[in-house]
Coordinates of C-alpha atoms and ligand atoms in Angstrom, one line a residue:
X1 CA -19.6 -11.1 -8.7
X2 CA -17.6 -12.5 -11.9
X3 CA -14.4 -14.1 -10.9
X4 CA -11.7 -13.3 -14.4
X5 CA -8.4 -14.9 -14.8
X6 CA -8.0 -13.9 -19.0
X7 CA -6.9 -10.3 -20.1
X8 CA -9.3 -11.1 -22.8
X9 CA -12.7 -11.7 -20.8
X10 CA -11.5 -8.6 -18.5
X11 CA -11.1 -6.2 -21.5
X12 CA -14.4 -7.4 -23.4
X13 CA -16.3 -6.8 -19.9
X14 CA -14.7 -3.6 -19.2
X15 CA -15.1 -2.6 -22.8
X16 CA -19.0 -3.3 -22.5
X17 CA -19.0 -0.9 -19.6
X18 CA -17.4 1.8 -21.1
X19 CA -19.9 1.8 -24.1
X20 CA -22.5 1.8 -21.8
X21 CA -20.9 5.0 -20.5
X22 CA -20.6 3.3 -17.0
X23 CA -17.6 4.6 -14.5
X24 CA -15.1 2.0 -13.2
X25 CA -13.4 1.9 -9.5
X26 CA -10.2 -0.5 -9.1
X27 CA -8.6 -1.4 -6.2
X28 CA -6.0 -3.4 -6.6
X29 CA -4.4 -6.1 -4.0
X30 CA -2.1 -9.1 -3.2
X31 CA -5.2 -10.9 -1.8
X32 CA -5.1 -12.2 1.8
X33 CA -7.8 -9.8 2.4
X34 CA -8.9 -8.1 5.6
X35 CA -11.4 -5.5 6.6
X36 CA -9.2 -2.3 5.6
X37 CA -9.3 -4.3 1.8
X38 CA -13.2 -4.9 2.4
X39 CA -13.2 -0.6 2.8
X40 CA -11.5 -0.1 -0.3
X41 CA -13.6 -1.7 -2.2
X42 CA -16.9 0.6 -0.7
X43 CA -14.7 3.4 -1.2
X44 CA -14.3 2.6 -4.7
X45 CA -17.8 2.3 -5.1
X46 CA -18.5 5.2 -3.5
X47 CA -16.8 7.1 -7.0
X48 CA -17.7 4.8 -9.8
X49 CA -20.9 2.6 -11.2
X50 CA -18.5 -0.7 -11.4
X51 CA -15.5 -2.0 -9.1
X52 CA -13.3 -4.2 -10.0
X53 CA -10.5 -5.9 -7.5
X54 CA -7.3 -7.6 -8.6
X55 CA -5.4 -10.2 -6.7
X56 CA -2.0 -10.9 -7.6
X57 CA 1.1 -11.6 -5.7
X58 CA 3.6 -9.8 -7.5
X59 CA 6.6 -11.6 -7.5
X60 CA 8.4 -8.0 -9.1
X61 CA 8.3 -6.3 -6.4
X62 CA 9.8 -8.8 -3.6
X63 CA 13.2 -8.6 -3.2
X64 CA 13.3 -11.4 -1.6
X65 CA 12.6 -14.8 -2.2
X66 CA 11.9 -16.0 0.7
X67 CA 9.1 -13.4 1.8
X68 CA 7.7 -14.1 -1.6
X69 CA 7.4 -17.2 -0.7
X70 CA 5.8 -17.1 2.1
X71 CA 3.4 -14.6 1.7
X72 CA 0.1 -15.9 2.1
X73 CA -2.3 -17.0 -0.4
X74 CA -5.7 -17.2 0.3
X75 CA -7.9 -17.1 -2.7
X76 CA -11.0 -19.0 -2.2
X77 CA -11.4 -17.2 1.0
X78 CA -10.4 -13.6 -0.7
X79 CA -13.4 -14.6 -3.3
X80 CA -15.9 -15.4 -0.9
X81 CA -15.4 -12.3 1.5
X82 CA -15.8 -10.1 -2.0
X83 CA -18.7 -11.7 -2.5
X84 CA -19.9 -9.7 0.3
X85 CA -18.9 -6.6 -1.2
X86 CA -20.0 -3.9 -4.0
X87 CA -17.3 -5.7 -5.8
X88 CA -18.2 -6.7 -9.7
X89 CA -15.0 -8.4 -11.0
X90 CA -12.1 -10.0 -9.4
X91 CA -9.5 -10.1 -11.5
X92 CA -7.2 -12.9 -10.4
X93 CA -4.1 -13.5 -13.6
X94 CA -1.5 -15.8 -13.1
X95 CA 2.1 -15.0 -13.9
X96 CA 2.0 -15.6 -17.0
X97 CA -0.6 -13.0 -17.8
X98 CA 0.8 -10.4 -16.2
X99 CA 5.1 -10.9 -17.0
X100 CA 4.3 -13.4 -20.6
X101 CA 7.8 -12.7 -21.5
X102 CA 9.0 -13.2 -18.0
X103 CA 10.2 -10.6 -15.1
X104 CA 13.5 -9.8 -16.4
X105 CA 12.5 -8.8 -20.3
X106 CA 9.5 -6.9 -18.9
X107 CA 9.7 -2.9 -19.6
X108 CA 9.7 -1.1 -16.2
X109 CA 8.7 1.8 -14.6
X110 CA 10.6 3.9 -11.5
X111 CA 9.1 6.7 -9.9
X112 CA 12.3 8.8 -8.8
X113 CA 13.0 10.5 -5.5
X114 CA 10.2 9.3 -3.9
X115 CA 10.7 5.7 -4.5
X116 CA 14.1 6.0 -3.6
X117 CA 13.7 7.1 0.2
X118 CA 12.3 5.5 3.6
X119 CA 11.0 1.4 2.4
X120 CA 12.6 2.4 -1.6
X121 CA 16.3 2.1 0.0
X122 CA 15.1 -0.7 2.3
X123 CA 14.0 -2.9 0.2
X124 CA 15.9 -2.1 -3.6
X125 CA 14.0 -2.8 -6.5
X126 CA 10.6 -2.6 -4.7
X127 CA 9.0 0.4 -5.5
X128 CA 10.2 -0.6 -9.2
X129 CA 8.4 -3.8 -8.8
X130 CA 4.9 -1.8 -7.9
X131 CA 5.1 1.3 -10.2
X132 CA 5.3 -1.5 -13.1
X133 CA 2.6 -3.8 -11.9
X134 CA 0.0 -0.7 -11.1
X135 CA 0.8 0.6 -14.4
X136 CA 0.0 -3.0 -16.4
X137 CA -2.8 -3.6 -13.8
X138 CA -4.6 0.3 -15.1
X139 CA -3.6 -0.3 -18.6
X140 CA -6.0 -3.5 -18.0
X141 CA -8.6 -2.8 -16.0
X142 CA -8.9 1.3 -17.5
X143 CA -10.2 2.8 -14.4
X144 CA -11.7 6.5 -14.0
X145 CA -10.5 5.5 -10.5
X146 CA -8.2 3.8 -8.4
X147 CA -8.5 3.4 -4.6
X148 CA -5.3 2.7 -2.3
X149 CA -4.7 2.4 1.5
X150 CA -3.0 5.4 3.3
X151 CA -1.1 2.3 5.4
X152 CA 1.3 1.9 2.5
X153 CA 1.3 5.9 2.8
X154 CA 4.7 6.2 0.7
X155 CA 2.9 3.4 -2.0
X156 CA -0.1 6.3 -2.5
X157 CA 2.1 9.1 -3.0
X158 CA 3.8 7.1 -5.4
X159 CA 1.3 6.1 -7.5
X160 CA -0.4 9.2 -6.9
X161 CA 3.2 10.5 -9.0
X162 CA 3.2 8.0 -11.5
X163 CA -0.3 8.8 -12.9
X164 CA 0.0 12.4 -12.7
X165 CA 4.0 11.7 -14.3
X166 CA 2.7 9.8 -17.0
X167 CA 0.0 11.6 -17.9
X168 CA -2.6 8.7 -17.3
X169 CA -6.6 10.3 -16.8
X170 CA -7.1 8.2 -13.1
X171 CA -8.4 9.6 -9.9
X172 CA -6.0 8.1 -6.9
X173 CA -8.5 8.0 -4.0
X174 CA -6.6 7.8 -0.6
X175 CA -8.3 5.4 2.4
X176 CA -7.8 5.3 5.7
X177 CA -6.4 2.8 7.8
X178 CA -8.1 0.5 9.3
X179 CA -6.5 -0.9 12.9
X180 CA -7.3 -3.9 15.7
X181 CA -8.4 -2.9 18.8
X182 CA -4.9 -2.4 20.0
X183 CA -4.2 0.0 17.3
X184 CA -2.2 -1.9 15.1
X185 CA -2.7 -1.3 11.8
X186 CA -4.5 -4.3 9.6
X187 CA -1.7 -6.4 7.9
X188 CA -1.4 -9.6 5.7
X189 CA 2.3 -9.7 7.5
X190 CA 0.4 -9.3 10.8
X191 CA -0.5 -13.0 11.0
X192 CA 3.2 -14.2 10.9
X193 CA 3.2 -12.2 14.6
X194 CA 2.6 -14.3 17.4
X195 CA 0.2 -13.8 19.9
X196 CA 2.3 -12.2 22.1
X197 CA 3.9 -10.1 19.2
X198 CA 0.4 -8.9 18.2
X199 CA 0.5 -7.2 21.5
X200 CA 3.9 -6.2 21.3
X201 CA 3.1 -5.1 17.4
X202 CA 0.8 -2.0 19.2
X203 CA 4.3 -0.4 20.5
X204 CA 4.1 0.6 16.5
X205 CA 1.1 3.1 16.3
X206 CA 2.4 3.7 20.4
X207 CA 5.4 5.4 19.1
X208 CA 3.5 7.4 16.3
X209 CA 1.1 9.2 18.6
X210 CA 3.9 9.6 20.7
X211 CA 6.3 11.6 18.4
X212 CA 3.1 13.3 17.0
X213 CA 2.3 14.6 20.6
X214 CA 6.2 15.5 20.9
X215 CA 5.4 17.7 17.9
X216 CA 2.2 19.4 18.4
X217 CA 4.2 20.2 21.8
X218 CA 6.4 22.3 20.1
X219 CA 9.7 20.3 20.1
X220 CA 11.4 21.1 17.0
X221 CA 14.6 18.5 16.8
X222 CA 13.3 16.1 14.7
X223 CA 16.5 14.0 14.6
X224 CA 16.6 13.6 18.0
X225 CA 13.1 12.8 18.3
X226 CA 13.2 10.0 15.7
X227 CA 16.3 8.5 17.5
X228 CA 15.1 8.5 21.1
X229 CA 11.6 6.9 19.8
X230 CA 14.1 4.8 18.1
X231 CA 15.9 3.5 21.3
X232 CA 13.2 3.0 23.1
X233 CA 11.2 0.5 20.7
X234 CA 14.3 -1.2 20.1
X235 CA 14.0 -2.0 23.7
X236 CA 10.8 -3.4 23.2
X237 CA 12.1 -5.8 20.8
X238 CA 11.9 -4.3 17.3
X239 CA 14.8 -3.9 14.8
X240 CA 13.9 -0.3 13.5
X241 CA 15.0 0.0 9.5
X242 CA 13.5 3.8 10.1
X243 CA 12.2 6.9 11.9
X244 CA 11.0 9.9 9.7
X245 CA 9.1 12.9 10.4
X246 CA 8.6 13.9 6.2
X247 CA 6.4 16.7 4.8
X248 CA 3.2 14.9 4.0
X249 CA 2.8 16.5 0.2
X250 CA 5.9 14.5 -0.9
X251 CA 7.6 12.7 2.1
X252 CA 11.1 14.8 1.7
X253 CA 12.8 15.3 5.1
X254 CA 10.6 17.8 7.2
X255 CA 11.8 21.7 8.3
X256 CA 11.1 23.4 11.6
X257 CA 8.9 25.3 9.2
X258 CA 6.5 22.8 7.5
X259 CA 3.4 22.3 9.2
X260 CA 1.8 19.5 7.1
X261 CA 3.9 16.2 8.6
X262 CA 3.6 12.8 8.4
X263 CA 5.4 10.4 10.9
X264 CA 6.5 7.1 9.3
X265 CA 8.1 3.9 10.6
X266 CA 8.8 0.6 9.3
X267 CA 10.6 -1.9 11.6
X268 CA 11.0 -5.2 12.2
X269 CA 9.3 -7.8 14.9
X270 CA 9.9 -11.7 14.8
X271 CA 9.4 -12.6 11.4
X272 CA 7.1 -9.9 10.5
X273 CA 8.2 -6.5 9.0
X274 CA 5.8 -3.7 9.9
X275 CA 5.1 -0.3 8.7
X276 CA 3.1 2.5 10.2
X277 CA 2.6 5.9 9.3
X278 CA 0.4 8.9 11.2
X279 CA -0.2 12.5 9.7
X280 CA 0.4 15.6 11.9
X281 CA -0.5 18.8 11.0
X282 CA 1.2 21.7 13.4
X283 CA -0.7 25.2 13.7
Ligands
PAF1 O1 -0.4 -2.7 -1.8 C1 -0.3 -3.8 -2.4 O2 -1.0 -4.8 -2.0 C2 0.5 -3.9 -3.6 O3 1.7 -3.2 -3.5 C3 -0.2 -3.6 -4.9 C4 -0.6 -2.1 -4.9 C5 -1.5 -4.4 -5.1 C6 0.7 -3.8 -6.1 O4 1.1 -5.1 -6.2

Protein backbone atom coordinates (compact mmCIF):
# COMPACT_ATOMS: atom_id res chain seq x y z
CA UNK A 1 0.00 0.00 0.00
CA UNK A 2 1.26 3.54 -1.24
CA UNK A 3 0.75 6.15 1.38
CA UNK A 4 -0.07 9.84 -0.97
CA UNK A 5 -0.18 13.24 0.49
CA UNK A 6 0.04 15.38 -3.22
CA UNK A 7 -3.06 15.83 -5.54
CA UNK A 8 -0.38 15.37 -8.11
CA UNK A 9 1.03 11.79 -7.26
CA UNK A 10 -2.79 10.71 -6.54
CA UNK A 11 -3.99 11.85 -10.02
CA UNK A 12 -0.88 10.43 -12.03
CA UNK A 13 -1.58 7.01 -10.14
CA UNK A 14 -5.14 7.00 -10.65
CA UNK A 15 -4.64 8.18 -14.22
CA UNK A 16 -2.32 5.01 -14.84
CA UNK A 17 -5.15 2.99 -13.63
CA UNK A 18 -7.68 4.21 -15.67
CA UNK A 19 -5.53 3.63 -18.96
CA UNK A 20 -5.06 0.42 -17.86
CA UNK A 21 -8.87 0.15 -17.88
CA UNK A 22 -8.69 -0.87 -14.11
CA UNK A 23 -12.04 -0.02 -11.76
CA UNK A 24 -11.42 2.18 -8.67
CA UNK A 25 -13.33 1.73 -5.11
CA UNK A 26 -13.01 4.84 -2.56
CA UNK A 27 -13.92 4.94 0.76
CA UNK A 28 -13.36 7.91 2.23
CA UNK A 29 -12.75 8.65 6.15
CA UNK A 30 -11.66 11.04 9.00
CA UNK A 31 -9.16 8.28 10.06
CA UNK A 32 -9.23 6.96 13.64
CA UNK A 33 -10.13 3.77 12.08
CA UNK A 34 -11.98 0.80 13.54
CA UNK A 35 -13.29 -2.51 12.28
CA UNK A 36 -16.62 -1.08 10.60
CA UNK A 37 -13.74 1.31 8.48
CA UNK A 38 -11.61 -2.01 7.96
CA UNK A 39 -15.22 -3.52 6.19
CA UNK A 40 -15.45 -0.65 3.97
CA UNK A 41 -12.55 -1.06 2.53
CA UNK A 42 -13.37 -5.16 1.61
CA UNK A 43 -16.55 -3.83 0.50
CA UNK A 44 -15.04 -1.58 -1.81
CA UNK A 45 -12.92 -4.20 -3.10
CA UNK A 46 -15.54 -6.36 -3.44
CA UNK A 47 -16.78 -3.78 -6.69
CA UNK A 48 -13.57 -2.48 -8.06
CA UNK A 49 -9.80 -3.75 -9.18
CA UNK A 50 -8.14 -0.75 -6.92
CA UNK A 51 -9.30 0.88 -3.46
CA UNK A 52 -8.19 3.79 -2.39
CA UNK A 53 -8.96 5.29 1.30
CA UNK A 54 -8.72 8.97 2.23
CA UNK A 55 -8.08 10.39 5.74
CA UNK A 56 -8.81 13.76 6.43
CA UNK A 57 -10.35 15.64 9.28
CA UNK A 58 -12.41 18.06 7.69
CA UNK A 59 -12.33 20.98 9.55
CA UNK A 60 -15.69 22.23 7.08
CA UNK A 61 -17.92 20.29 8.34
CA UNK A 62 -17.42 20.92 12.36
CA UNK A 63 -19.36 23.43 13.64
CA UNK A 64 -17.61 23.51 16.33
CA UNK A 65 -14.33 24.18 17.30
CA UNK A 66 -13.84 22.50 20.08
CA UNK A 67 -15.08 18.93 18.76
CA UNK A 68 -12.72 19.72 15.92
CA UNK A 69 -10.36 19.92 18.04
CA UNK A 70 -10.50 17.21 19.79
CA UNK A 71 -11.31 14.67 17.49
CA UNK A 72 -8.79 12.13 17.33
CA UNK A 73 -6.01 11.69 15.16
CA UNK A 74 -4.37 8.66 14.73
CA UNK A 75 -2.51 8.32 11.63
CA UNK A 76 0.35 6.04 11.92
CA UNK A 77 -1.97 3.62 13.50
CA UNK A 78 -4.78 4.22 10.64
CA UNK A 79 -1.74 3.35 8.07
CA UNK A 80 -0.68 0.31 9.63
CA UNK A 81 -4.14 -1.33 10.21
CA UNK A 82 -4.68 -0.53 6.16
CA UNK A 83 -1.82 -2.24 5.66
CA UNK A 84 -3.79 -5.13 6.60
CA UNK A 85 -6.34 -4.53 4.13
CA UNK A 86 -7.15 -4.75 0.21
CA UNK A 87 -6.40 -1.11 0.47
CA UNK A 88 -3.93 0.36 -2.52
CA UNK A 89 -3.65 4.10 -1.74
CA UNK A 90 -4.23 6.08 1.30
CA UNK A 91 -4.69 9.38 0.51
CA UNK A 92 -3.82 11.49 3.49
CA UNK A 93 -3.86 15.79 2.19
CA UNK A 94 -3.38 18.33 4.54
CA UNK A 95 -5.47 21.45 4.59
CA UNK A 96 -3.90 23.13 2.38
CA UNK A 97 -4.62 20.63 -0.41
CA UNK A 98 -7.84 20.27 0.07
CA UNK A 99 -9.32 24.25 1.05
CA UNK A 100 -5.69 26.14 -0.82
CA UNK A 101 -7.61 29.27 -0.88
CA UNK A 102 -8.89 28.62 2.62
CA UNK A 103 -12.57 27.37 4.04
CA UNK A 104 -14.35 30.57 3.62
CA UNK A 105 -13.44 31.35 -0.38
CA UNK A 106 -14.03 27.73 -1.11
CA UNK A 107 -17.21 27.03 -3.56
CA UNK A 108 -19.78 24.88 -1.72
CA UNK A 109 -22.18 22.43 -2.12
CA UNK A 110 -25.80 21.84 -0.07
CA UNK A 111 -27.87 18.99 -0.69
CA UNK A 112 -31.48 20.45 0.23
CA UNK A 113 -34.23 18.90 2.22
CA UNK A 114 -32.38 16.19 3.26
CA UNK A 115 -29.47 17.90 4.71
CA UNK A 116 -31.60 20.17 6.38
CA UNK A 117 -33.56 17.66 8.75
CA UNK A 118 -32.69 15.34 11.85
CA UNK A 119 -28.31 15.99 12.58
CA UNK A 120 -28.60 19.01 9.26
CA UNK A 121 -30.62 21.32 11.92
CA UNK A 122 -28.48 20.03 14.85
CA UNK A 123 -25.43 20.77 13.81
CA UNK A 124 -25.85 23.95 10.92
CA UNK A 125 -23.45 24.04 8.29
CA UNK A 126 -22.53 20.32 8.64
CA UNK A 127 -24.05 18.59 6.01
CA UNK A 128 -22.58 21.62 3.88
CA UNK A 129 -19.20 20.85 5.25
CA UNK A 130 -19.52 17.04 3.86
CA UNK A 131 -21.42 17.43 0.52
CA UNK A 132 -18.29 19.81 -0.33
CA UNK A 133 -15.49 17.71 0.86
CA UNK A 134 -17.09 14.23 -0.83
CA UNK A 135 -17.46 16.14 -3.92
CA UNK A 136 -13.52 17.52 -4.02
CA UNK A 137 -12.53 14.14 -2.53
CA UNK A 138 -14.45 12.12 -6.06
CA UNK A 139 -13.35 14.92 -8.22
CA UNK A 140 -9.67 13.52 -6.94
CA UNK A 141 -9.65 10.19 -6.47
CA UNK A 142 -12.43 9.52 -9.85
CA UNK A 143 -14.04 6.55 -8.46
CA UNK A 144 -16.48 4.07 -10.43
CA UNK A 145 -17.38 3.57 -6.78
CA UNK A 146 -17.69 4.87 -3.49
CA UNK A 147 -18.40 2.92 -0.32
CA UNK A 148 -20.09 4.56 2.97
CA UNK A 149 -21.32 3.23 6.36
CA UNK A 150 -25.22 2.90 6.85
CA UNK A 151 -24.27 4.35 10.68
CA UNK A 152 -24.11 7.81 9.25
CA UNK A 153 -27.50 6.57 7.56
CA UNK A 154 -28.74 10.29 6.79
CA UNK A 155 -24.67 10.93 5.40
CA UNK A 156 -25.49 7.93 2.66
CA UNK A 157 -28.63 9.14 1.56
CA UNK A 158 -27.11 12.31 1.15
CA UNK A 159 -24.46 11.62 -0.86
CA UNK A 160 -26.35 8.96 -2.46
CA UNK A 161 -28.49 12.62 -3.68
CA UNK A 162 -25.65 14.56 -4.47
CA UNK A 163 -24.18 12.23 -7.11
CA UNK A 164 -27.31 11.29 -8.61
CA UNK A 165 -28.11 15.57 -8.31
CA UNK A 166 -25.13 16.35 -9.96
CA UNK A 167 -25.00 14.14 -12.42
CA UNK A 168 -21.61 12.50 -11.39
CA UNK A 169 -21.11 8.51 -13.01
CA UNK A 170 -20.36 6.85 -9.10
CA UNK A 171 -21.85 3.80 -7.61
CA UNK A 172 -22.78 4.74 -3.73
CA UNK A 173 -22.39 1.29 -2.04
CA UNK A 174 -24.19 1.20 1.43
CA UNK A 175 -22.41 -1.03 4.42
CA UNK A 176 -23.60 -2.18 7.36
CA UNK A 177 -22.84 -1.30 10.71
CA UNK A 178 -20.61 -2.86 12.57
CA UNK A 179 -21.43 -2.91 16.66
CA UNK A 180 -19.45 -4.06 20.13
CA UNK A 181 -20.67 -6.83 21.80
CA UNK A 182 -23.18 -4.70 23.63
CA UNK A 183 -24.58 -3.44 20.45
CA UNK A 184 -23.27 -0.11 20.26
CA UNK A 185 -22.56 0.86 17.17
CA UNK A 186 -18.54 1.38 16.28
CA UNK A 187 -17.62 5.08 16.85
CA UNK A 188 -14.35 7.32 16.73
CA UNK A 189 -16.60 9.52 19.37
CA UNK A 190 -17.11 6.20 21.25
CA UNK A 191 -13.68 6.47 23.00
CA UNK A 192 -14.47 9.84 24.62
CA UNK A 193 -17.28 7.46 26.68
CA UNK A 194 -16.12 6.16 29.82
CA UNK A 195 -16.18 2.78 30.80
CA UNK A 196 -19.20 3.00 32.49
CA UNK A 197 -20.72 5.16 29.54
CA UNK A 198 -19.75 2.46 27.05
CA UNK A 199 -22.29 0.43 28.88
CA UNK A 200 -24.60 2.99 29.31
CA UNK A 201 -23.85 3.95 25.36
CA UNK A 202 -25.88 0.26 24.60
CA UNK A 203 -29.35 2.07 25.90
CA UNK A 204 -28.80 3.58 22.14
CA UNK A 205 -29.33 0.53 19.80
CA UNK A 206 -31.77 -0.60 23.25
CA UNK A 207 -34.13 2.01 22.31
CA UNK A 208 -34.06 1.30 18.40
CA UNK A 209 -35.08 -2.36 18.63
CA UNK A 210 -37.42 -1.22 21.04
CA UNK A 211 -39.48 1.34 18.95
CA UNK A 212 -38.90 -1.12 16.01
CA UNK A 213 -40.69 -3.95 18.02
CA UNK A 214 -43.36 -1.14 19.02
CA UNK A 215 -43.84 -0.91 15.24
CA UNK A 216 -43.96 -4.27 13.82
CA UNK A 217 -46.59 -4.57 16.82
CA UNK A 218 -48.90 -2.50 15.11
CA UNK A 219 -48.77 0.70 17.12
CA UNK A 220 -49.28 3.47 14.71
CA UNK A 221 -48.55 6.95 16.86
CA UNK A 222 -45.29 7.61 15.94
CA UNK A 223 -45.10 10.84 17.90
CA UNK A 224 -45.84 9.39 20.86
CA UNK A 225 -43.68 6.57 20.43
CA UNK A 226 -40.61 8.73 19.77
CA UNK A 227 -41.41 10.87 22.98
CA UNK A 228 -42.00 8.11 25.49
CA UNK A 229 -38.55 6.33 24.15
CA UNK A 230 -37.44 9.79 24.53
CA UNK A 231 -38.36 10.08 28.36
CA UNK A 232 -37.14 7.09 29.14
CA UNK A 233 -33.43 7.33 27.81
CA UNK A 234 -33.31 10.70 29.24
CA UNK A 235 -33.67 8.83 32.41
CA UNK A 236 -30.75 6.91 31.65
CA UNK A 237 -28.71 9.89 31.36
CA UNK A 238 -28.71 10.98 27.65
CA UNK A 239 -29.67 14.48 26.40
CA UNK A 240 -31.78 13.38 23.23
CA UNK A 241 -31.25 16.15 20.19
CA UNK A 242 -33.91 13.60 18.32
CA UNK A 243 -36.36 10.70 17.83
CA UNK A 244 -37.52 9.91 14.28
CA UNK A 245 -39.29 7.20 12.69
CA UNK A 246 -38.64 8.55 8.67
CA UNK A 247 -39.40 6.64 5.44
CA UNK A 248 -36.14 4.94 4.71
CA UNK A 249 -36.08 6.04 0.69
CA UNK A 250 -35.55 9.75 1.78
CA UNK A 251 -35.87 10.18 5.61
CA UNK A 252 -39.16 12.61 5.38
CA UNK A 253 -41.44 12.16 8.41
CA UNK A 254 -43.04 8.60 8.18
CA UNK A 255 -47.20 7.93 7.51
CA UNK A 256 -49.34 5.23 9.14
CA UNK A 257 -49.08 4.13 5.52
CA UNK A 258 -45.32 3.68 4.61
CA UNK A 259 -43.94 0.39 5.33
CA UNK A 260 -40.27 0.93 4.46
CA UNK A 261 -39.02 2.84 8.00
CA UNK A 262 -35.98 3.69 9.42
CA UNK A 263 -35.71 4.61 13.16
CA UNK A 264 -33.04 7.24 13.89
CA UNK A 265 -31.52 8.82 17.06
CA UNK A 266 -28.77 11.00 17.87
CA UNK A 267 -28.31 12.07 21.44
CA UNK A 268 -25.92 13.03 23.76
CA UNK A 269 -23.91 11.05 26.69
CA UNK A 270 -20.91 12.66 28.66
CA UNK A 271 -18.85 14.22 26.29
CA UNK A 272 -19.72 12.05 23.43
CA UNK A 273 -22.55 12.68 20.84
CA UNK A 274 -24.00 9.52 19.48
CA UNK A 275 -26.04 8.51 16.54
CA UNK A 276 -27.85 5.30 15.82
CA UNK A 277 -30.16 4.39 13.19
CA UNK A 278 -32.15 0.80 12.56
CA UNK A 279 -34.33 0.00 9.45
CA UNK A 280 -37.88 -1.47 9.85
CA UNK A 281 -39.83 -2.72 7.27
CA UNK A 282 -43.74 -3.31 8.25
CA UNK A 283 -45.84 -5.98 6.23
O1 LIG B 1 -18.19 9.89 7.56
C1 LIG B 1 -17.13 10.54 7.63
O2 LIG B 1 -16.15 10.11 8.25
C2 LIG B 1 -17.03 11.90 6.97
O3 LIG B 1 -18.22 12.59 7.08
C3 LIG B 1 -16.57 11.82 5.50
C4 LIG B 1 -17.57 11.09 4.63
C5 LIG B 1 -15.22 11.14 5.42
C6 LIG B 1 -16.41 13.24 4.93
O4 LIG B 1 -15.46 13.97 5.64
Amino acid sequence: METVSSLAQLRQQVKQWRKQGLTIGFVPTMGNLHAGHLSLIDKAKQHADKVIASIFVNPLQFNDQIDLNAYPRTIEADIAQLTQTACDIVFVPDVATIYPEGMTKQSKITVPDIGDRLCGAHRPGHFDGVATVVTKLFNMALPDVAVFGEKDYQQLLLIKKLVHDLNMPIEIIGAETHREQNGLAMSSRNQYLSAIEQTTAAEIVQTLLEIKQRLEQGQGDFTAICEQAKQAIEQKGFEVDYIEICREADLMPAKSEDKALRILIAAQLGPARLIDNMACYLA
